[in-house]
Each structure stands twice: as structure tokens, then as C-alpha cells.
Coordinates of N, CA and C in Angstrom, one line a residue:
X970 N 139.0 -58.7 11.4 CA 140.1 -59.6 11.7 C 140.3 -59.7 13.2
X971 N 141.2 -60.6 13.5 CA 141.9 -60.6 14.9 C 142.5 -59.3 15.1
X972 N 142.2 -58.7 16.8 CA 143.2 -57.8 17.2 C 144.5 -57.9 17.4
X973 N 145.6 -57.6 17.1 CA 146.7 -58.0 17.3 C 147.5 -57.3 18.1
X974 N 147.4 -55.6 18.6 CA 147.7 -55.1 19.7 C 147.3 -53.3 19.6
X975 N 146.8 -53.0 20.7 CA 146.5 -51.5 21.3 C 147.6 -51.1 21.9
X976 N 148.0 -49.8 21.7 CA 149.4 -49.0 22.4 C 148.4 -47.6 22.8
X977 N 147.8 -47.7 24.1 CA 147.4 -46.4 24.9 C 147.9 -45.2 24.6
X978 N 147.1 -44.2 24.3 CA 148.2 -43.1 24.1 C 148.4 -42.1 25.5
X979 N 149.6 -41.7 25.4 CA 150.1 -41.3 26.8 C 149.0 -40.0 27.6
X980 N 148.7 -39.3 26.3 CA 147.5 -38.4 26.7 C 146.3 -38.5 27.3
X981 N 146.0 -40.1 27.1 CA 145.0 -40.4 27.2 C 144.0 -40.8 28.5
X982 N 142.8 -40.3 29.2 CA 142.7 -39.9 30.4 C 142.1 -41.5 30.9
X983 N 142.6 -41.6 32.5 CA 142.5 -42.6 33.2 C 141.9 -43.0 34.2
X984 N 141.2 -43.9 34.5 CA 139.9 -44.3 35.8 C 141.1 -44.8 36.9
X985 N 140.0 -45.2 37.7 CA 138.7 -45.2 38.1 C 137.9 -44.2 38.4
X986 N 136.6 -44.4 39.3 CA 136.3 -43.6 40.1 C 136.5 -44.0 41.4
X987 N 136.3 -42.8 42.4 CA 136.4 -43.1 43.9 C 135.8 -44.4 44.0
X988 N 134.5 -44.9 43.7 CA 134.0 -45.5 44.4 C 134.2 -47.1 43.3
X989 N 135.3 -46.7 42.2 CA 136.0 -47.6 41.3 C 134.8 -48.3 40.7
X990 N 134.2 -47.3 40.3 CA 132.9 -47.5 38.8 C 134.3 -47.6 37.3
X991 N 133.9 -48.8 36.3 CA 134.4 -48.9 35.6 C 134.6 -47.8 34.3
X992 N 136.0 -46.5 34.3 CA 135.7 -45.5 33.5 C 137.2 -45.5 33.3
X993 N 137.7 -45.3 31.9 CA 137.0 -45.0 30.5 C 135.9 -46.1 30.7
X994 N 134.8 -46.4 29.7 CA 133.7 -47.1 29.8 C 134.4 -47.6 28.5
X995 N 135.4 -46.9 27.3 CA 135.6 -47.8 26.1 C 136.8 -47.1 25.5
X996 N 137.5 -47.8 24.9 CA 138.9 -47.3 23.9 C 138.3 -47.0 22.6
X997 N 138.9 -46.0 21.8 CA 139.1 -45.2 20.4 C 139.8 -44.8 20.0
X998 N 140.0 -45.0 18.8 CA 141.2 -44.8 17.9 C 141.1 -43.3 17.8
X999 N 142.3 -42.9 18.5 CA 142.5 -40.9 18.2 C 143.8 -40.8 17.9
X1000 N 144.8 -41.4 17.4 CA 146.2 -41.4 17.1 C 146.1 -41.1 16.2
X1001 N 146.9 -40.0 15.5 CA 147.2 -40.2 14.1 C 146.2 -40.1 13.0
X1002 N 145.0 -39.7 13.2 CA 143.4 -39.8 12.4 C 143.7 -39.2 11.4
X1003 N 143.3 -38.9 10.4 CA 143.1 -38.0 9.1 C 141.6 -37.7 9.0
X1004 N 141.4 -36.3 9.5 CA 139.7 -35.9 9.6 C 140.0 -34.3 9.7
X1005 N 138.9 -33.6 9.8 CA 138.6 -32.4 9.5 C 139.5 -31.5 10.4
X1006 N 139.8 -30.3 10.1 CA 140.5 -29.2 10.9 C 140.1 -28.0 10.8
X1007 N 140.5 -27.0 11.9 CA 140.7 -25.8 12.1 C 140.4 -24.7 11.2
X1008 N 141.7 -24.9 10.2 CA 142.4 -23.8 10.0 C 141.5 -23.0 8.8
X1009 N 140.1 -23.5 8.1 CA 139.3 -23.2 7.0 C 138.6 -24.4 6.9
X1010 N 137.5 -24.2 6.0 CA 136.4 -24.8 5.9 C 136.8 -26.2 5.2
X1011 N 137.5 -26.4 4.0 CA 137.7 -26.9 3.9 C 138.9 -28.2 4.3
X1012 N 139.6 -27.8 5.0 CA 140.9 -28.3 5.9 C 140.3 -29.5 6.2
X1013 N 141.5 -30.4 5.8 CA 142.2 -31.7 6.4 C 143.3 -31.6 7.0
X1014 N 143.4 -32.5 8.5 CA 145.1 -32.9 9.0 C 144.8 -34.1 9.3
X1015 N 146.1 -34.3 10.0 CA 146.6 -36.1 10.7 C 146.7 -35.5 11.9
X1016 N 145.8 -35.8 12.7 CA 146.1 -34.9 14.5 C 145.9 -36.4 15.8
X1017 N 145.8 -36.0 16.9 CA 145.9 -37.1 17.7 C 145.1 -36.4 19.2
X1018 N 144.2 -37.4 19.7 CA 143.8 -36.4 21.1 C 142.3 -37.1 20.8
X1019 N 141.9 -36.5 21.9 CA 140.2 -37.3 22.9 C 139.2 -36.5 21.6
X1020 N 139.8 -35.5 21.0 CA 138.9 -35.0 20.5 C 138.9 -35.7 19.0
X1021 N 140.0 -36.5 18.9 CA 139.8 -37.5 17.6 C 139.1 -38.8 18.2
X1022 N 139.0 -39.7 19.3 CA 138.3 -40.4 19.5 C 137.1 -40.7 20.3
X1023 N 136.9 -39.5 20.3 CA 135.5 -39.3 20.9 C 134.4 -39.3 19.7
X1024 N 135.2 -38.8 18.8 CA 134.0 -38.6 17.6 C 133.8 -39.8 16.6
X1025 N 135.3 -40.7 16.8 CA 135.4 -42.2 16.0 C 134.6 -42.7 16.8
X1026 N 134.4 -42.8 18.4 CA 133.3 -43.7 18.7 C 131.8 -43.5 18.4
X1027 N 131.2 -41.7 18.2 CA 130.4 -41.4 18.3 C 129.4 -41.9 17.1
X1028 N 130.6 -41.3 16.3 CA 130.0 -42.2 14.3 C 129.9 -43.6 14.5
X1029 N 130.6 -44.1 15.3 CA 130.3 -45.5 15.1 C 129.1 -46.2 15.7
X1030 N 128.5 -45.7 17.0 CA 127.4 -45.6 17.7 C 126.5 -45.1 16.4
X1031 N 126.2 -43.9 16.0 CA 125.3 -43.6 15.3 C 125.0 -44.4 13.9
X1032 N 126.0 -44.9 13.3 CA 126.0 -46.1 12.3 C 124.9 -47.3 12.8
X1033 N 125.8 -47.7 14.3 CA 124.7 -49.0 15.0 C 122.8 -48.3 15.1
X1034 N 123.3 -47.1 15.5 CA 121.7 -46.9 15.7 C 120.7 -47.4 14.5
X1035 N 121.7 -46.5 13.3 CA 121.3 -46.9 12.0 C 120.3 -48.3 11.7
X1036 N 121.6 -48.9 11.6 CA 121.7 -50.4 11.1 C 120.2 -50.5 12.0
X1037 N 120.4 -51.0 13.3 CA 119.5 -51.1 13.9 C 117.5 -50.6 13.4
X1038 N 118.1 -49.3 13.7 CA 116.7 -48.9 12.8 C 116.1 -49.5 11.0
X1039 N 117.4 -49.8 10.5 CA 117.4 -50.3 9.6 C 116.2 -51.4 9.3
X1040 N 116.8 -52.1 10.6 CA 116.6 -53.6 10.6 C 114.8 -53.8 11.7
X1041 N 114.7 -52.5 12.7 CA 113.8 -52.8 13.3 C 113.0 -51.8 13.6
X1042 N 112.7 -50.5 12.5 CA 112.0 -49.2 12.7 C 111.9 -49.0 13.5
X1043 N 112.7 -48.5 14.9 CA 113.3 -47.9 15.9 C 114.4 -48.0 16.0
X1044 N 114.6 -46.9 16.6 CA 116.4 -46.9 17.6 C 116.2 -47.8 18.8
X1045 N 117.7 -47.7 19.0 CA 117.6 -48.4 20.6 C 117.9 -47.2 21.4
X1046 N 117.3 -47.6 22.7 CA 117.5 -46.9 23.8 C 119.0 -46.4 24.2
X1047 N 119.1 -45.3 24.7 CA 120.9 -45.2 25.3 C 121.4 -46.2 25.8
X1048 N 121.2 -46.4 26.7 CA 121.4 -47.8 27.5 C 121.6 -49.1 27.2
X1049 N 121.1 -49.1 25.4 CA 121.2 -50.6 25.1 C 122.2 -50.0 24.1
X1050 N 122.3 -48.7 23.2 CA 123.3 -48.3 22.6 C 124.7 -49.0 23.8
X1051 N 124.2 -48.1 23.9 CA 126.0 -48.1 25.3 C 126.0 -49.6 26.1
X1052 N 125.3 -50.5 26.1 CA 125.5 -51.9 26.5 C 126.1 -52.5 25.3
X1053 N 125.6 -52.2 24.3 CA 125.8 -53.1 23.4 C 127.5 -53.0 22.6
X1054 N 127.4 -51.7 22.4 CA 129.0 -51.1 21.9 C 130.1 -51.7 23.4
X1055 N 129.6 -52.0 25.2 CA 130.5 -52.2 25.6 C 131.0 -53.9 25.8
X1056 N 129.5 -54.7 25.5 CA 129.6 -55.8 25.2 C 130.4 -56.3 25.0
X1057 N 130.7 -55.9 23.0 CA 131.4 -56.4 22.2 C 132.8 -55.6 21.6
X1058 N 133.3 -54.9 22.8 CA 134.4 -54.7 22.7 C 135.4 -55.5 22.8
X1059 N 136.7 -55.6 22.6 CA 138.0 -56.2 22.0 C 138.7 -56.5 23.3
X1060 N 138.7 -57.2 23.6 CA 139.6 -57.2 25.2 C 141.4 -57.1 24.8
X1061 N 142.1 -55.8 25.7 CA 143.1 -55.5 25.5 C 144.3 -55.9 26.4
X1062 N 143.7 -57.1 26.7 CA 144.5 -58.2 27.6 C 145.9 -58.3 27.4
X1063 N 146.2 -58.6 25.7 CA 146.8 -58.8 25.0 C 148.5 -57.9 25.0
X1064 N 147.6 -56.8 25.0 CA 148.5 -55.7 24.9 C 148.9 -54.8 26.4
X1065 N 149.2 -55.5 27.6 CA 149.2 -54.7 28.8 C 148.3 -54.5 30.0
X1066 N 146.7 -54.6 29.8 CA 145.7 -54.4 30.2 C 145.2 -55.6 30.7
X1067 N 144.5 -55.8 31.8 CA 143.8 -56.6 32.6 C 142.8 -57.8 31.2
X1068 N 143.3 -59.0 31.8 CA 141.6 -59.6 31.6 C 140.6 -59.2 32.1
X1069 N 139.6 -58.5 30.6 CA 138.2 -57.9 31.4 C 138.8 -56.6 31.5
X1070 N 137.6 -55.8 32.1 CA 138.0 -54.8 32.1 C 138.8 -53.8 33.0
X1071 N 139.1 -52.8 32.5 CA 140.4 -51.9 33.2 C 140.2 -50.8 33.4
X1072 N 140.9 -49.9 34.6 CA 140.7 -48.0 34.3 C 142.1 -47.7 33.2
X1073 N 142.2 -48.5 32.7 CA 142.7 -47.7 31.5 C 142.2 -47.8 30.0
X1074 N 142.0 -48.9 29.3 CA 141.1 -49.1 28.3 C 140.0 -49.3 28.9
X1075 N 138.8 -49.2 29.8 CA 137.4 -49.7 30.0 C 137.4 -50.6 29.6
X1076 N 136.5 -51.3 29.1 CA 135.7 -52.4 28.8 C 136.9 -52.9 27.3
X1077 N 137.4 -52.2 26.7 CA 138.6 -52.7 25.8 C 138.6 -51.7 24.2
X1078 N 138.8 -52.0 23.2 CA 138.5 -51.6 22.2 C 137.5 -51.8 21.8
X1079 N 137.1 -50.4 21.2 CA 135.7 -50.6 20.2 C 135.2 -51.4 19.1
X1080 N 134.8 -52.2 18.8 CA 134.5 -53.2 17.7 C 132.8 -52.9 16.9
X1081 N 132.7 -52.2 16.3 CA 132.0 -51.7 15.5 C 131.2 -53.0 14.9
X1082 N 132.4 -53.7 13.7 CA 132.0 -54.7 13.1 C 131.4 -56.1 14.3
X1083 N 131.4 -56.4 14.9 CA 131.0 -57.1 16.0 C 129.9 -56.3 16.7
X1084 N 129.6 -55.4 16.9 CA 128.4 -54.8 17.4 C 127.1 -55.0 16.6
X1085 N 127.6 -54.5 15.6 CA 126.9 -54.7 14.3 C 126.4 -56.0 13.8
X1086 N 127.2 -57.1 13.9 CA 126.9 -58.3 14.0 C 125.8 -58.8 14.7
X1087 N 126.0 -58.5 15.9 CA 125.3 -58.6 17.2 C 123.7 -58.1 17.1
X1088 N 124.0 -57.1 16.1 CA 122.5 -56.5 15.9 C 122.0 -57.6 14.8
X1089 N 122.3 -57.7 13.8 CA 122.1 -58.6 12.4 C 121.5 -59.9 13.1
X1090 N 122.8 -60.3 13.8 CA 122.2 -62.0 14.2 C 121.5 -61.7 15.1
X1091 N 120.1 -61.2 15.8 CA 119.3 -61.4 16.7 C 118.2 -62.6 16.4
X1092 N 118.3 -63.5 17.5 CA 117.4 -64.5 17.3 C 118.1 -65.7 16.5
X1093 N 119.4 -65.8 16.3 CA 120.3 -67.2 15.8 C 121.4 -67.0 16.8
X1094 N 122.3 -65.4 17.1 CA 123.6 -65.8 17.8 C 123.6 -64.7 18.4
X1095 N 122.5 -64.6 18.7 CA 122.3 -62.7 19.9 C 121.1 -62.8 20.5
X1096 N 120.9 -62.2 21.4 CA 119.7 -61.3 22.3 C 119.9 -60.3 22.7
X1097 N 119.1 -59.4 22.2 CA 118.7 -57.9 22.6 C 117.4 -57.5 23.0
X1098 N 117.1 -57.5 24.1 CA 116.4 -57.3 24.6 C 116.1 -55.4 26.2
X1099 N 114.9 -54.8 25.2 CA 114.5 -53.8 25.9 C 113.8 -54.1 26.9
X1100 N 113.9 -54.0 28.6 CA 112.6 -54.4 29.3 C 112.9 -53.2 30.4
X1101 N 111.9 -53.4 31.2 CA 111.9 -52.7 32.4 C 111.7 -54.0 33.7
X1102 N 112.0 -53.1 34.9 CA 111.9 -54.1 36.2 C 111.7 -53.7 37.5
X1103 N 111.1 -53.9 37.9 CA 110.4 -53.1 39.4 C 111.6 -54.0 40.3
X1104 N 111.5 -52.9 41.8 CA 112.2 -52.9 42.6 C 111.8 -54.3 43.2
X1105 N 112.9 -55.4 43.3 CA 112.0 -56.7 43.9 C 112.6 -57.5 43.4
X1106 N 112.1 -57.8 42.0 CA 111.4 -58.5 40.6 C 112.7 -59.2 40.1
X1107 N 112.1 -60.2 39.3 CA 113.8 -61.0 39.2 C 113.0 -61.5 37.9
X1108 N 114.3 -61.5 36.4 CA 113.7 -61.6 35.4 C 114.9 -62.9 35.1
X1109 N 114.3 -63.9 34.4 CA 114.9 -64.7 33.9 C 114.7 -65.4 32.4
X1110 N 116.1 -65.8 32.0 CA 115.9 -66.4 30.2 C 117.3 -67.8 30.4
X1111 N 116.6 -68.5 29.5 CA 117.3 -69.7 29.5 C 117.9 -69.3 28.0
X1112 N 119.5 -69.9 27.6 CA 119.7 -69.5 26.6 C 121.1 -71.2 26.5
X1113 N 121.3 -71.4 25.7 CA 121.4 -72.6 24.9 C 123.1 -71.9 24.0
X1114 N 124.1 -72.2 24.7 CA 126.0 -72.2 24.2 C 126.2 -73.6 23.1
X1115 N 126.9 -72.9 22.0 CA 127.5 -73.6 21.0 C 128.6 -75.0 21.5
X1116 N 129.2 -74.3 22.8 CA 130.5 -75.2 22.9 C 131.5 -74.9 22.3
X1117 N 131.6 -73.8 21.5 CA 132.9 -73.1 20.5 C 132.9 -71.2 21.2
X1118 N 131.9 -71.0 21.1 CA 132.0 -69.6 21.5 C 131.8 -68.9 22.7
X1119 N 132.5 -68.3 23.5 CA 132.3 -67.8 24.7 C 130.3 -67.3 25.0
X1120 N 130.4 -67.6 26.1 CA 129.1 -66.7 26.0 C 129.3 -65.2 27.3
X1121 N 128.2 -64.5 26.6 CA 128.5 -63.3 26.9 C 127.4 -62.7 27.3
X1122 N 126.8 -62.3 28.4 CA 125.5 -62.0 29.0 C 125.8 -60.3 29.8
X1123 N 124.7 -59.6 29.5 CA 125.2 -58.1 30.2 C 123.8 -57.4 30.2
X1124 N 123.8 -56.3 30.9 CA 122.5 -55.9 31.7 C 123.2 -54.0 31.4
X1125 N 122.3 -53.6 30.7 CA 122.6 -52.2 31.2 C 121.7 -51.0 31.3
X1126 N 121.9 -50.0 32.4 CA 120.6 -49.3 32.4 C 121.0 -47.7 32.3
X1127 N 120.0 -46.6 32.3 CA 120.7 -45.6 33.1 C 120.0 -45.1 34.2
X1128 N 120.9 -45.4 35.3 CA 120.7 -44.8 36.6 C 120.3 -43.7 36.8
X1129 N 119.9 -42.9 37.8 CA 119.7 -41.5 38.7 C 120.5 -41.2 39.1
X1130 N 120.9 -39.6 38.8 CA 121.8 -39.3 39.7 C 122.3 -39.3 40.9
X1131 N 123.5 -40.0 41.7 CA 123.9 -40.2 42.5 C 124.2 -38.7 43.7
X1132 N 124.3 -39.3 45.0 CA 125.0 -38.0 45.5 C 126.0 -37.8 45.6
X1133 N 126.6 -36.5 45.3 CA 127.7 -35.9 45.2 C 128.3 -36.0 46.5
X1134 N 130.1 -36.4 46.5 CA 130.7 -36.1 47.6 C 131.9 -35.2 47.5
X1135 N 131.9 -34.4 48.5 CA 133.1 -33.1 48.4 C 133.9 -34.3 49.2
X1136 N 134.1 -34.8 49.5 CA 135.6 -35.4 50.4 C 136.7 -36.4 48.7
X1137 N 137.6 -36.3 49.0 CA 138.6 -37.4 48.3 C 138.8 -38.5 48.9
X1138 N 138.2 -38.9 47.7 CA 138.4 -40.4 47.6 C 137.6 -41.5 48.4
X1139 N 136.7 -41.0 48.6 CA 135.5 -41.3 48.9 C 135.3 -42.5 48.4
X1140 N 135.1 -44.2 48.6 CA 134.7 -45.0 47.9 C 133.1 -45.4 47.9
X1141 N 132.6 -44.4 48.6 CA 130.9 -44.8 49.0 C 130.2 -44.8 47.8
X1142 N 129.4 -45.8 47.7 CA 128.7 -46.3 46.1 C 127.8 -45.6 45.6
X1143 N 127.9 -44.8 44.7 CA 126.8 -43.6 44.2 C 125.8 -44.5 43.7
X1144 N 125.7 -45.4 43.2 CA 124.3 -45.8 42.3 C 123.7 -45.9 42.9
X1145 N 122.0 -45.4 42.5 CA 120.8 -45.4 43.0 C 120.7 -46.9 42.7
X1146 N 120.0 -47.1 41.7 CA 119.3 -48.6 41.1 C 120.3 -49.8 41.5
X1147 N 120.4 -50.6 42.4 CA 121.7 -52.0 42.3 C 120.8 -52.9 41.0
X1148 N 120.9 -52.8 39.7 CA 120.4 -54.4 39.2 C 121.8 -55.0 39.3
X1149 N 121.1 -56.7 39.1 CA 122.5 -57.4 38.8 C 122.1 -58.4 38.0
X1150 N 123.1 -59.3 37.7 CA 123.2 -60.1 36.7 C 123.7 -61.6 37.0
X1151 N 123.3 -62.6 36.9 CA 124.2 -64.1 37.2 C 123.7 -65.0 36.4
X1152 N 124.7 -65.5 35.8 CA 124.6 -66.9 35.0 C 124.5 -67.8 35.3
X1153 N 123.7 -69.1 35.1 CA 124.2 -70.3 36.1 C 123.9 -71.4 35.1
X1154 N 124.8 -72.5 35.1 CA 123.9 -73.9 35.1 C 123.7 -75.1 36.1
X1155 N 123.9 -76.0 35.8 CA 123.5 -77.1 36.7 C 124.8 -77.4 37.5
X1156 N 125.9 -76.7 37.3 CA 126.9 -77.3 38.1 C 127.5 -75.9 39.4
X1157 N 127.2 -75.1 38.5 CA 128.1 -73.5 39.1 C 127.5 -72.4 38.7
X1158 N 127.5 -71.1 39.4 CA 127.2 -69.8 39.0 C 128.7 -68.9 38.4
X1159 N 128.3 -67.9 37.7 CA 128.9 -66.9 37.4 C 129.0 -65.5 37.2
X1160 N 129.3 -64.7 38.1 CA 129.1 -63.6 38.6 C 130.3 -62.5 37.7
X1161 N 129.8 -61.4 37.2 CA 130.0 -60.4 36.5 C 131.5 -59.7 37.3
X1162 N 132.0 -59.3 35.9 CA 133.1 -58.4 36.3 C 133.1 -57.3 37.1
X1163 N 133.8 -56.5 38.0 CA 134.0 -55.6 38.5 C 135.7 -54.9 39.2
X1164 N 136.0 -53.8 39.3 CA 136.8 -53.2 40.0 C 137.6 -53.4 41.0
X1165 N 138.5 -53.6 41.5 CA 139.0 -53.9 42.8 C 139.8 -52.5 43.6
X1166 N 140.3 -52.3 42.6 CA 141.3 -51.0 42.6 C 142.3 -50.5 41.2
X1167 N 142.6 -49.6 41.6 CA 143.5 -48.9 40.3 C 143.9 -49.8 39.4
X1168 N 144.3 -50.6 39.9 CA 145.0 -51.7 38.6 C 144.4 -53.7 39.1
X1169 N 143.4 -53.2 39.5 CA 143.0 -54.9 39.6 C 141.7 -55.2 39.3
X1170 N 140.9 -56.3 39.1 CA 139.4 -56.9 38.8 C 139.3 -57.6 39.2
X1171 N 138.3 -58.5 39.5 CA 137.8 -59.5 39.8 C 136.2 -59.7 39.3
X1172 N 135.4 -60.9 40.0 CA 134.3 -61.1 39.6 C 132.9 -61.4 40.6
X1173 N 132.2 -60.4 41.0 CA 131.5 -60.6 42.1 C 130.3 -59.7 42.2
X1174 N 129.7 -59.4 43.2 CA 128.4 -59.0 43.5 C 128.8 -57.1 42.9
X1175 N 128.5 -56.7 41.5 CA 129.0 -55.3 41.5 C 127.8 -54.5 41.7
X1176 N 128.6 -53.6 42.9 CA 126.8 -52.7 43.6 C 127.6 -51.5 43.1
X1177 N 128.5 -50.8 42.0 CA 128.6 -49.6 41.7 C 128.4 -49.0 40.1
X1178 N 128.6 -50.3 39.1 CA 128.4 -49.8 37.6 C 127.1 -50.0 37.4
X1179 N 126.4 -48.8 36.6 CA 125.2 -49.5 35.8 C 125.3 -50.1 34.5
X1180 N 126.4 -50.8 34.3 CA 126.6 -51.8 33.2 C 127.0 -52.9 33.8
X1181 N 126.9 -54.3 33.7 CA 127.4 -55.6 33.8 C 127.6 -56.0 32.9
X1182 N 128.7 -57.1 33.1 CA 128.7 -58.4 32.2 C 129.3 -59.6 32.3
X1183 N 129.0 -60.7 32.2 CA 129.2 -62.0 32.9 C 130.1 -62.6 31.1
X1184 N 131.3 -63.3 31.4 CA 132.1 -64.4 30.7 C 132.2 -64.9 31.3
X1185 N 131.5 -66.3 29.7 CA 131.7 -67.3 30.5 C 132.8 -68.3 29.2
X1186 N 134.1 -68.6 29.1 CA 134.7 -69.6 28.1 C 134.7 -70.5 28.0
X1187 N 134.6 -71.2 27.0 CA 133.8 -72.7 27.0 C 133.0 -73.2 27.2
X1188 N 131.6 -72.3 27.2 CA 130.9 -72.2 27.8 C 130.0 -73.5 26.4
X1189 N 129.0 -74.7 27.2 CA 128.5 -75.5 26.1 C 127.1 -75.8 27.0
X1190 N 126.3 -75.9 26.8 CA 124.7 -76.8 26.8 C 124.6 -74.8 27.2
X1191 N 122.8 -75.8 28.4 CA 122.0 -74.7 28.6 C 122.9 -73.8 29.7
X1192 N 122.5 -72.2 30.2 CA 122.3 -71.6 31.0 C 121.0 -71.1 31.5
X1193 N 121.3 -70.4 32.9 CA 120.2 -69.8 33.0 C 120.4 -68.3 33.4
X1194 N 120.1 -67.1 32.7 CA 120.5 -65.9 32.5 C 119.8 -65.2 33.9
X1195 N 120.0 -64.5 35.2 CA 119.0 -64.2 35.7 C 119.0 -62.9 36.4
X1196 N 118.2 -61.7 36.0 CA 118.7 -60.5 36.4 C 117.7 -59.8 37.7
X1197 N 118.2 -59.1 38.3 CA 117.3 -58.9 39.8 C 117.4 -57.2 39.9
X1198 N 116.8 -57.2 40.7 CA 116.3 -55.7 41.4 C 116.7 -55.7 42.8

């Protein structure tokens, strides 16, 4: 169904990073859960905390892996796991939170059933795609909007470790690999979300996440999807 509203819980830990990489990366339901406990083997409670929604996201990833294998005798790679769960997250606009994403819900709520979708419809109202890309190299796809549904384009990898800084608050850009991401068609381009500071976003050249993603609403004919090194 429709989201109707997310209430953060006060416990719940908050971004950015120095260099205002987009973190949380995703919201999870850990309020109030009914799942396993402590106190004996067989124990149930109703408890609340990171340690209830870390594990509601993790089942839910492992589910997608599933399905996926289900559907195409492999898993997906981490990187398309974790692109794809941040994709199709729930934007928490609604309830307090930035259009797009935020250092407080990341990328928004988790949406499982929409992820899952996303896997099903590949090749009618999805693209998923595994590739690689040399330093340089510019990969492009032409892809064809309804006119009813947003379109939604994103690129994710995992990077090398960055270097470490002992100073605070350091905003110097840890990512090794810059890819990026731009949509275009014949009238205009559109450039991927990113960070501005503690409580702001915008949309522009992001040289610090290794995840993008480009919205575009109302989006109708062709684009041209085009990702670089």
C-alpha cells in the first residue's frame, strides 16, 4: 500500500559523514517488533533498538537474494543487493524528512515488496544490470518512460578503502572510484542526488557516495542513461 507516515525513533543513530557521504544508507522498522529474546531459548518479547532493525532489513535482503536466485540461478552481487534495496526505498518526505535523501532516514524506508517487484519485472518495468568499467570508459543505455511513472536510474558499486583522517570534520572526499551517473533527453539533463550538509540536498556532480541515483517525475518518451569513470 501507500506509505502514510514514519516517526524516527529517538534512539536512532544519525549522518552524515564528514565528508557528508549519504549514512544511514536506509530506515527499518525496530520499534515495538515481536521477535526472539534473551532470557531462554525459547523466549519471545516486544523490544525496540538497531538491534531489531538491522536484522528486519537483513531478512529482507536475504529474501531478495532468494527470489532473485529464484528467478536467475545466481545471487546478486553486494552492490546490486544494496543498490537495489536503496533504489526502491519509500521516500520519507512525507513525514519530516527531506525530498530524496537525508542523514536521518538515508535513502527513506525500506520497501521490500517493491524491491522484489523490481526483480520480477526485469525486462517490462526494470533494469538490472551487473557490469564492470574501466577507468575512462563511459557506458550508455537508452531506456523508454511510461509518462505515469517516475523514472528512476542508479549506479552502485563497492569502492576501496578510503584514507583515514584523524582531524574532525574533515570534509575531504574518501572515495577512491568517482563513477557517476546522468540522464538526459533531448531537452535537459539530470543529475543525481547528493548531500549538502546536516540537514540539506541537492542535485549535482556527487564525488563522495558509491551509490547514485537520478529522479526523474513525469518523466515520458526516451532517455539516455549514461554512466562514466
Amino acid at each position: 500500500g501507500d506509505l502514510l507516515s514514519v516517526v524516527i525513533n529517538s534512539g536512532s543513530s544519525e549522518g552524515p559523514t564528514d565528508d557528508y557521504r549519504i549514512k544511514p544508507d536506509i530506515t527499518g522498522n525496530g520499534t515495538g517488533l515481536f521477535s526472539t529474546y534473551e532470557s531462554s531459548d525459547d523466549a519471545y518479547n516486544t523490544i525496540s533498538g538497531t538491534s531489531l532493525a538491522s536484522p528486519n532489513v537483513m531478512g529482507s535482503l536475504l529474501l531478495l537474494q532468494q527470489h532473485y536466485s529464484n528467478l536467475n540461478g545466481r545471487f546478486m552481487r553486494s552492490a546490486t543487493l544494496k543498490g537495489l534495496a536503496l533504489h526502491t526505498a519509500d521516500d520519507v518526505s512525507g513525514s519530516g524528512g527531506l525530498v530524496g535523501p537525508d542523514a536521518v532516514y538515508g535513502w527513506g524506508l525500506m520497501n521490500s515488496k517493491r524491491a522484489a517487484e523490481t526483480i520480477t519485472n526485469q525486462g517490462l518495468e526494470s533494469i538490472i544490470k551487473e557490469l564492470e568499467i574501466s577507468q575512462g570508459e563511459t557506458l550508455t543505455f537508452t531506456v523508454t518512460s511510461d509518462g505515469v511513472n517516475p523514472l528512476l536510474a542508479s549506479i552502485s558499486w563497492t569502492d576501496l578503502p578510503g584514507q583515514v583522517s584523524s582531524g574532525a570534520n574533515d570534509t575531504t572526499p574518501v572515495l577512491v572510484n568517482d563513477l557517476d551517473v546522468l540522464v538526459s533527453n533531448e531537452t535537459e539533463s539530470f543529475s543525481p542526488w547528493m548531500l549538502t550538509g546536516v540537514a540539506s540536498n541537492t542535485k549535482g556532480d556527487n564525488i563522495v557516495d558509491p551509490f547514485e541515483r537520478v529522479d526523474i517525475d513525469q518523466a515520458s518518451g526516451n532517455y539516455i542513461i549514461t554512466v562514466s569513470h
